XYZ file of C-alpha atoms in Angstrom:
575
model
C 23.218 -15.853 -17.816
C 21.917 -16.721 -21.393
C 18.601 -16.971 -22.929
C 18.214 -20.787 -23.387
C 16.830 -20.376 -26.878
C 19.928 -18.563 -27.744
C 22.086 -21.176 -26.192
C 20.149 -23.931 -28.068
C 20.429 -22.127 -31.295
C 24.174 -21.803 -31.036
C 24.663 -25.428 -30.132
C 22.293 -26.875 -32.854
C 23.868 -24.801 -35.427
C 27.152 -26.153 -34.383
C 25.736 -29.657 -34.486
C 24.618 -28.937 -38.172
C 27.862 -27.787 -39.239
C 29.568 -30.859 -37.874
C 26.954 -33.359 -39.150
C 26.429 -31.930 -42.667
C 29.135 -29.186 -43.462
C 29.852 -25.662 -42.489
C 27.391 -24.438 -45.237
C 24.504 -25.501 -43.201
C 25.719 -23.733 -39.892
C 23.479 -20.610 -40.503
C 20.128 -22.679 -41.011
C 17.488 -21.677 -38.545
C 17.130 -24.428 -35.998
C 13.323 -23.668 -35.478
C 13.501 -23.914 -31.661
C 10.136 -23.383 -29.970
C 8.769 -24.032 -26.419
C 7.185 -27.638 -26.303
C 4.659 -29.276 -24.245
C 6.747 -32.608 -24.574
C 10.066 -31.006 -23.260
C 11.539 -27.675 -22.605
C 12.109 -26.967 -26.331
C 11.533 -28.586 -29.613
C 13.865 -28.101 -32.689
C 12.247 -28.687 -36.030
C 15.284 -28.070 -38.251
C 15.289 -31.690 -39.371
C 12.021 -31.433 -41.101
C 13.202 -28.450 -43.168
C 16.689 -29.493 -43.821
C 15.707 -33.216 -44.962
C 14.543 -31.941 -48.307
C 17.898 -30.020 -49.055
C 19.993 -32.846 -47.985
C 17.759 -35.542 -49.649
C 17.530 -37.725 -46.582
C 14.877 -38.788 -44.273
C 13.884 -36.046 -41.499
C 14.151 -38.816 -38.591
C 17.713 -39.654 -40.058
C 18.724 -36.085 -40.001
C 17.440 -35.533 -36.514
C 19.324 -38.467 -35.342
C 22.663 -37.194 -36.905
C 22.157 -33.903 -35.117
C 21.273 -35.546 -31.749
C 24.483 -37.576 -32.033
C 26.313 -34.280 -32.298
C 24.678 -32.963 -29.089
C 26.085 -35.785 -26.710
C 27.814 -33.191 -24.369
C 24.727 -31.018 -24.181
C 23.688 -29.847 -20.675
C 20.451 -32.026 -20.747
C 18.710 -34.541 -22.852
C 17.888 -34.578 -26.486
C 15.356 -37.045 -27.945
C 14.079 -37.706 -31.256
C 10.400 -38.023 -31.667
C 7.737 -38.625 -34.409
C 9.000 -38.058 -37.949
C 12.118 -36.072 -36.842
C 11.433 -33.662 -33.902
C 14.164 -33.101 -31.516
C 12.854 -32.877 -27.889
C 15.330 -30.961 -25.716
C 15.289 -30.932 -22.068
C 17.665 -28.695 -20.173
C 19.457 -30.089 -17.232
C 18.047 -28.772 -13.577
C 21.640 -27.775 -12.598
C 22.282 -25.591 -15.654
C 18.846 -23.842 -15.022
C 19.742 -23.371 -11.365
C 23.267 -21.854 -12.214
C 22.006 -19.645 -14.795
C 19.242 -18.334 -12.535
C 21.667 -17.714 -9.721
C 23.806 -15.697 -12.262
C 20.764 -13.869 -13.269
C 19.868 -12.892 -9.552
C 23.544 -11.583 -8.955
C 23.235 -9.484 -12.099
C 22.087 -5.820 -11.514
C 20.838 -5.669 -15.397
C 19.056 -9.235 -15.112
C 20.808 -10.533 -18.073
C 20.064 -7.328 -20.291
C 23.221 -6.617 -22.188
C 24.125 -3.462 -24.128
C 23.915 -3.472 -27.862
C 27.313 -3.265 -29.956
C 27.642 -1.046 -31.569
C 25.476 1.589 -29.895
C 23.320 3.967 -31.842
C 21.902 7.531 -31.696
C 18.095 6.815 -31.853
C 15.884 9.874 -32.479
C 12.326 9.017 -31.597
C 9.598 11.377 -32.761
C 6.442 10.858 -30.570
C 3.551 12.543 -29.021
C 3.329 15.697 -31.259
C 0.206 17.322 -29.979
C -1.171 20.350 -31.836
C -0.620 23.394 -29.917
C -3.739 25.027 -31.376
C -5.816 22.647 -29.801
C -5.743 20.544 -26.458
C -4.430 16.906 -26.211
C -7.202 14.283 -27.012
C -7.210 10.375 -26.899
C -5.446 10.290 -30.320
C -2.376 11.653 -28.864
C -2.399 8.857 -26.014
C -1.192 5.897 -27.926
C 1.794 7.815 -29.711
C 2.782 9.319 -26.487
C 2.768 5.800 -24.486
C 4.493 3.802 -27.110
C 6.928 6.453 -28.037
C 7.891 6.778 -24.382
C 8.296 3.022 -23.879
C 10.702 2.735 -26.986
C 12.725 5.683 -25.553
C 13.135 3.724 -22.195
C 13.798 0.562 -23.732
C 16.562 1.935 -26.131
C 18.350 3.880 -23.222
C 18.254 0.590 -21.292
C 20.043 -1.299 -23.824
C 22.764 1.299 -24.231
C 21.594 3.574 -27.125
C 21.755 7.416 -26.976
C 18.225 8.345 -27.394
C 17.113 11.824 -28.580
C 13.441 12.501 -27.880
C 11.794 14.917 -30.389
C 8.381 16.213 -29.600
C 7.432 17.591 -33.061
C 4.655 20.020 -31.720
C 2.222 21.677 -34.270
C 3.091 25.289 -33.091
C 3.484 27.071 -36.300
C 1.309 28.158 -39.247
C -1.764 30.172 -40.439
C -3.899 29.229 -37.378
C -1.667 31.172 -34.952
C -2.824 34.479 -36.618
C -6.258 34.087 -35.311
C -5.128 32.564 -31.999
C -3.038 35.582 -31.273
C -5.672 38.036 -32.187
C -8.172 36.167 -29.977
C -5.712 36.169 -27.255
C -5.289 40.037 -27.504
C -9.197 40.178 -27.479
C -9.677 38.306 -24.200
C -6.472 39.620 -22.765
C -3.123 37.693 -21.844
C -4.129 36.807 -18.388
C -7.546 35.234 -19.126
C -5.830 33.390 -22.232
C -2.952 31.930 -20.340
C -5.617 30.878 -17.443
C -7.767 29.095 -20.195
C -4.803 27.477 -22.051
C -3.146 26.222 -18.675
C -6.503 24.561 -17.834
C -6.438 22.520 -20.909
C -9.130 24.413 -22.769
C -7.238 24.782 -25.866
C -10.048 23.376 -27.893
C -12.502 25.878 -26.726
C -10.036 28.703 -27.210
C -9.496 27.491 -30.762
C -13.177 27.271 -31.446
C -13.779 30.809 -30.116
C -11.073 32.158 -32.407
C -12.288 30.228 -35.330
C -15.895 31.412 -35.004
C -14.700 35.009 -34.890
C -12.566 34.410 -37.980
C -15.570 32.769 -39.841
C -17.932 35.552 -38.795
C -16.198 38.777 -38.438
C -14.494 40.252 -41.587
C -12.238 42.661 -39.503
C -11.164 39.922 -37.245
C -10.158 37.772 -40.160
C -8.175 40.584 -41.820
C -6.399 41.190 -38.467
C -5.580 37.458 -38.143
C -4.286 37.278 -41.638
C -1.959 40.436 -40.998
C -0.911 38.664 -37.916
C 0.306 35.577 -39.664
C 2.532 37.901 -41.934
C 4.053 39.538 -38.853
C 4.528 36.182 -37.142
C 6.238 34.795 -40.117
C 8.486 37.885 -40.467
C 9.709 37.637 -37.024
C 8.135 40.672 -35.511
C 9.198 40.967 -31.942
C 5.924 41.736 -30.355
C 4.139 39.216 -32.410
C 6.579 36.744 -31.190
C 6.242 37.693 -27.741
C 2.581 36.871 -27.886
C 3.333 33.748 -29.662
C 5.615 32.789 -26.703
C 2.860 33.664 -24.257
C 0.456 31.277 -25.954
C 2.866 28.430 -26.364
C 4.356 28.713 -22.787
C 0.899 28.387 -21.265
C 0.105 25.505 -23.662
C 3.234 23.657 -22.964
C 2.659 23.913 -19.190
C -0.576 22.215 -19.833
C 0.989 19.493 -21.980
C 3.537 18.946 -19.012
C 0.699 18.483 -16.584
C -0.536 15.486 -18.712
C 2.932 14.112 -19.244
C 3.508 14.229 -15.385
C 0.319 12.467 -14.729
C 0.979 9.725 -17.274
C 4.621 9.657 -16.087
C 6.174 10.268 -19.446
C 9.778 11.295 -19.756
C 9.215 14.104 -22.257
C 10.430 17.513 -21.052
C 10.692 21.072 -22.621
C 14.224 20.208 -23.753
C 12.847 17.685 -26.126
C 10.333 20.160 -27.865
C 11.307 20.400 -31.591
C 7.982 21.758 -32.972
C 7.379 23.011 -36.519
C 8.509 26.502 -35.675
C 12.059 25.261 -35.184
C 12.278 24.176 -38.656
C 10.643 27.329 -40.228
C 13.977 29.157 -40.806
C 15.202 25.905 -42.795
C 12.222 25.449 -45.171
C 13.314 27.970 -47.919
C 16.824 26.371 -47.975
C 15.300 22.957 -47.943
C 13.252 23.673 -51.306
C 16.183 25.605 -52.870
C 18.599 22.603 -52.371
C 16.162 20.138 -53.463
C 15.488 22.056 -56.580
C 19.060 22.804 -57.135
C 20.068 18.968 -56.947
C 17.318 18.089 -59.386
C 15.333 16.230 -56.683
C 12.562 18.444 -56.863
C 10.897 20.251 -59.878
C 7.944 22.664 -60.535
C 4.683 21.008 -61.524
C 1.741 23.059 -62.062
C 3.346 25.929 -60.152
C 4.241 23.680 -57.129
C 7.740 22.516 -56.185
C 7.375 18.592 -56.030
C 9.496 15.467 -55.639
C 8.223 12.410 -57.489
C 9.773 9.558 -55.536
C 9.979 6.435 -57.954
C 7.262 3.812 -57.301
C 4.536 5.987 -56.083
C 1.459 6.400 -58.366
C -1.955 7.806 -57.923
C -5.206 6.249 -59.027
C -4.679 7.396 -62.555
C -1.372 5.600 -62.571
C 0.377 9.083 -62.973
C 3.439 9.775 -60.643
C 2.490 10.896 -57.210
C 3.893 14.098 -55.994
C 5.432 14.969 -52.595
C 4.668 18.777 -52.516
C 7.562 20.580 -50.888
C 6.255 24.065 -51.672
C 2.570 24.973 -52.796
C 1.615 26.922 -55.800
C 0.811 29.859 -53.543
C 4.355 29.666 -51.977
C 3.297 28.179 -48.700
C 4.877 25.174 -47.117
C 3.164 21.991 -45.729
C 3.973 18.970 -43.700
C 6.235 17.367 -46.222
C 8.383 20.583 -46.266
C 8.924 20.442 -42.510
C 9.468 16.654 -42.418
C 12.046 16.970 -45.136
C 13.783 19.447 -43.170
C 13.570 17.556 -40.070
C 14.852 14.390 -41.643
C 18.057 16.305 -42.826
C 18.539 17.875 -39.420
C 18.108 14.629 -37.427
C 20.858 12.899 -39.855
C 23.218 15.598 -40.247
C 22.880 17.732 -36.971
C 21.763 15.055 -34.534
C 23.908 12.248 -36.182
C 21.006 9.797 -35.850
C 21.637 6.016 -36.715
C 18.144 5.371 -36.504
C 14.886 7.297 -36.490
C 11.594 6.266 -35.188
C 8.496 8.095 -36.168
C 5.677 7.097 -33.739
C 2.635 8.450 -35.686
C -0.646 7.258 -36.649
C -0.960 4.427 -39.323
C -3.160 6.656 -41.531
C 0.078 8.683 -42.120
C 2.031 5.562 -43.796
C 1.824 6.820 -47.329
C 3.185 10.152 -46.386
C 6.142 8.817 -44.509
C 7.043 6.287 -47.111
C 7.268 9.058 -49.638
C 9.133 11.303 -47.210
C 11.717 8.606 -46.555
C 11.922 7.906 -50.364
C 12.385 11.566 -51.236
C 15.221 11.798 -48.378
C 16.905 8.988 -49.755
C 16.531 10.423 -53.448
C 18.038 13.697 -52.292
C 21.003 12.018 -50.463
C 19.765 13.191 -47.104
C 18.881 9.619 -45.796
C 21.915 7.346 -46.317
C 21.840 3.923 -46.398
C 23.363 3.450 -42.862
C 20.588 5.340 -41.379
C 17.410 3.690 -40.596
C 14.072 5.823 -40.875
C 11.003 3.903 -39.611
C 7.513 4.666 -39.312
C 6.242 3.032 -35.994
C 2.522 2.977 -37.100
C 0.006 3.559 -34.337
C -3.449 1.858 -34.786
C -6.771 3.725 -33.893
C -8.370 3.454 -30.452
C -12.046 2.468 -30.805
C -14.973 2.598 -28.371
C -17.180 -0.563 -27.439
C -18.940 0.158 -30.693
C -16.131 -0.617 -32.759
C -15.894 2.999 -34.067
C -13.335 5.716 -33.452
C -13.364 6.466 -29.769
C -15.342 9.665 -29.389
C -17.831 11.237 -26.830
C -21.579 10.728 -27.287
C -21.824 14.049 -29.106
C -19.130 12.921 -31.671
C -16.227 15.016 -30.232
C -12.862 13.950 -29.457
C -12.417 12.830 -25.919
C -10.223 15.114 -23.862
C -7.170 13.140 -22.760
C -7.339 14.722 -19.251
C -10.875 13.714 -18.886
C -10.099 10.227 -19.746
C -7.357 10.085 -17.395
C -9.180 11.543 -14.633
C -11.793 8.874 -14.960
C -9.245 6.193 -15.023
C -8.019 7.521 -11.456
C -11.655 7.769 -10.185
C -12.490 4.177 -11.221
C -9.332 2.891 -9.669
C -10.117 4.576 -6.414
C -13.545 2.865 -6.536
C -11.801 -0.485 -7.113
C -9.570 -0.243 -4.060
C -11.815 1.659 -1.816
C -12.676 -1.191 0.500
C -8.986 -1.980 1.239
C -8.627 0.189 4.564
C -5.929 2.638 3.163
C -5.719 6.159 4.407
C -6.654 8.801 2.048
C -3.123 9.718 1.059
C -2.122 6.370 0.360
C -5.283 5.411 -1.481
C -4.898 8.415 -3.691
C -1.328 7.426 -4.453
C -2.147 3.755 -5.328
C -5.372 4.783 -7.359
C -3.222 7.252 -9.394
C -0.745 4.265 -9.963
C -3.500 1.673 -10.764
C -5.377 4.078 -13.025
C -2.385 5.226 -15.150
C -0.996 1.691 -15.260
C -4.203 0.349 -16.414
C -4.394 3.018 -19.330
C -0.751 2.645 -20.271
C -0.697 -1.217 -20.134
C -3.736 -1.837 -21.927
C -2.437 0.085 -25.024
C 1.121 -1.358 -24.849
C -0.223 -5.030 -24.481
C -1.497 -4.984 -28.133
C 0.620 -4.600 -31.164
C 1.145 -0.788 -31.793
C -0.254 -1.127 -35.402
C -3.595 -2.659 -34.333
C -6.718 -1.061 -33.516
C -7.901 -1.748 -30.014
C -11.170 -1.211 -28.163
C -10.841 1.151 -25.038
C -12.754 -0.671 -22.362
C -12.325 0.715 -18.691
C -13.955 -2.352 -17.256
C -11.435 -4.565 -19.021
C -8.245 -2.637 -18.516
C -9.069 -1.918 -14.790
C -9.677 -5.817 -14.081
C -7.430 -7.469 -11.639
C -7.467 -10.907 -13.698
C -6.095 -11.515 -17.200
C -3.309 -9.475 -19.015
C -4.023 -6.112 -17.394
C -1.898 -3.439 -15.640
C -3.729 -3.972 -12.310
C -2.914 -7.813 -12.514
C 0.717 -7.085 -13.279
C 0.866 -4.374 -10.382
C -0.937 -6.882 -7.974
C 1.675 -9.566 -8.925
C 4.501 -7.285 -7.559
C 2.564 -6.274 -4.606
C 1.945 -9.905 -3.713
C 5.572 -10.682 -3.912
C 6.605 -7.790 -1.718
C 3.946 -8.924 0.911
C 5.862 -12.193 1.121
C 8.964 -10.208 2.005
C 7.160 -8.004 4.653
C 5.960 -11.350 6.363
C 9.439 -12.744 6.241
C 10.601 -9.387 7.736
C 13.372 -9.024 5.103
C 13.976 -6.642 2.039
C 14.016 -8.605 -1.416
C 17.490 -7.447 -1.919
C 18.484 -9.639 1.101
C 17.358 -12.810 -0.484
C 20.651 -14.226 -1.537
C 20.056 -18.003 -1.179
C 21.064 -20.484 -3.863
C 18.212 -21.007 -6.321
C 17.655 -24.807 -6.507
C 14.413 -25.396 -8.344
C 13.290 -28.737 -7.285
C 9.379 -28.636 -8.032
C 8.007 -28.321 -11.588
C 6.563 -24.915 -10.823
C 9.875 -23.578 -9.756
C 11.648 -25.047 -12.580
C 9.150 -23.399 -15.056
C 9.451 -20.159 -13.626
C 13.247 -20.111 -13.509
C 13.576 -21.286 -17.052
C 11.074 -18.570 -18.080
C 12.897 -15.897 -16.371
C 16.086 -16.671 -18.129
C 14.684 -15.289 -21.362
C 14.159 -11.748 -20.146
C 17.541 -10.303 -21.352
C 17.275 -11.229 -24.941
C 13.593 -10.543 -24.903
C 14.303 -6.893 -24.062
C 16.912 -6.542 -26.660
C 14.579 -7.956 -29.339
C 11.728 -5.584 -28.324
C 14.015 -2.530 -28.571
C 15.376 -3.743 -32.047
C 11.875 -4.240 -33.404
C 9.740 -1.791 -31.615
C 7.452 -4.214 -30.269
C 6.513 -3.334 -26.631
C 3.573 -5.763 -26.668
C 6.022 -8.649 -26.547
C 7.490 -7.328 -23.234
C 3.971 -7.216 -21.851
C 3.347 -10.829 -22.976
C 6.582 -12.016 -21.332
C 5.577 -10.096 -18.059
C 2.152 -11.494 -18.094
C 3.474 -15.249 -18.439
C 6.090 -14.364 -15.750
C 3.068 -13.352 -13.358
C 1.036 -16.452 -14.400
C 4.006 -18.637 -13.828
C 4.638 -17.036 -10.291
C 1.024 -17.497 -9.417
C 1.336 -21.396 -9.811
C 4.447 -21.299 -8.180
C 3.039 -19.405 -5.103
C 0.135 -22.006 -5.013
C 2.229 -24.932 -5.315
C 5.439 -24.084 -3.407
C 5.108 -22.721 -0.053
C 7.508 -20.154 0.904
C 7.357 -19.283 4.493
C 5.480 -22.314 5.995
C 7.084 -23.785 9.046
C 7.561 -27.157 7.657
C 9.645 -25.883 4.828
C 13.312 -26.767 5.041
C 15.509 -23.739 5.452
C 17.574 -24.254 2.404
C 14.315 -24.682 0.299
C 12.983 -21.404 2.029
C 16.116 -19.570 1.099
C 15.817 -20.751 -2.553
C 12.218 -19.844 -2.947
C 12.781 -16.283 -1.505
C 15.515 -15.864 -3.851
C 13.378 -17.039 -6.717
C 10.635 -14.600 -5.514
C 13.231 -11.757 -5.363
C 14.378 -12.509 -8.875
C 10.834 -12.556 -10.315
C 10.001 -9.325 -8.485
C 13.101 -7.478 -9.955
C 12.097 -8.797 -13.548
C 8.573 -7.731 -13.097
C 9.637 -4.287 -11.905
C 12.135 -3.923 -14.280
C 10.126 -4.805 -17.381
C 7.053 -2.571 -16.181
C 9.604 0.329 -15.625
C 10.740 0.017 -19.101
C 7.120 0.136 -20.333
C 6.635 3.345 -17.942
C 3.943 1.500 -15.950
C 4.158 2.458 -12.289
C 4.280 -0.089 -9.630
C 2.798 0.614 -6.113
C 4.337 -0.909 -3.057
C 0.828 -2.238 -2.059
C -2.506 -2.824 -3.811
């Protein structure tokens, strides 16, 4: 099966070449859905000026070249081409989609190794809502790229190294390993950090011990490294609880924290200096990527080594980009990180290109993540101004989902299972349904609603289709009747579903999961209209019509479930 817009684009471009010459074959046909037909092509309006002919005359010439088209093509107004596809063509393509295990989603050629840097919480503190979007969006992109055939390497770039670990390890020793592990596994990393910080600021002896501990950590002292591992292992077990609750695919094997790059930093600086990419400026080793200037119009430095000999984020990111290109063989690197880091990543990418570490054939992209806002339009925080703990937010989502389905008569175990799926689905879908670089308001009442473009609405759409098959006493996979859309609602749903394969490919290529959400919401809306207008199981429905409509239900269900799975949104059997 083929996306109708792709078919039309190819056919209209062929018509352009035949009518006006091969030099016009690559013109964009400007095909859009239309309220007057299935699609409208507006290319005649844009091409007329180049050809110095009237738009309607150009449109008529294109129409004449589409005489064998599977449908009708009419010219309207000043030169619009209204295109209506043949019902038989739609039926045949929908049938092919039903028979295809991949629902028309092809694999990309050539495939790439795509490295995706996402989530990246700071091990010195617990996960908060600021990590939610990077985790959810990054995981959806990983799922999408794997589905279209790319090799995906997940990279969880934990903040797990640096000067704070001196005081954290000393505090761990003070309270005892067992107590520290219990606190960290319980997700009380912020409280642990705050207690260590208070001692560091108020106890000179503790401060000296912490500074010495940093030195022994960085020098590789075995006992200090053992304590660091105790701290990190407990922290990672907490992170994994959050990932499990969210249904995120990150594992321990994907951890590539700052500590991993620590042995590479000295060489990173030496190689940049030796190649002339970096130079000393006021005692610091800096790269001055061309085109970056400060408010004083002076070149803006990317500091690779501080004047005191210390390293920063830029050092680690330069080491990471070289490792990902040289060792992981990345063809594309996606950094799913907050939008406020945009300048930093532009400079890192420019410096890596300058050093020859990021060749032209490798794409490095900052997938910018917008801020989560509260209902007051400000950064989402607690009433006391603290960052909201991610586990608190997720627990509240499940509690609210439990209340929303409390009157549906499920036993306790089933209710708990559904509530978890609905709560997590609501949080994840609300995030993914807006453009990743946009700010959005976190509103439980809206995201847990069963109407509109929400996770629960999408989940309910799949549950409603499954209920049809339960009433029919058959499995969706058994619906193999010939799809023959006779009613307008059947036709509209069938035509829309044909765009799924190309849409998934575009979403992966352009890092735009919100477009997949929009497609799925339109699918659910069109199915709702179909469900209201086209009886499926009613006794007066002819057997062949019933079989066709059951097959269309099955195709819709598979499309919704596949799309939601690519987004990482769970789909309960019942709602």
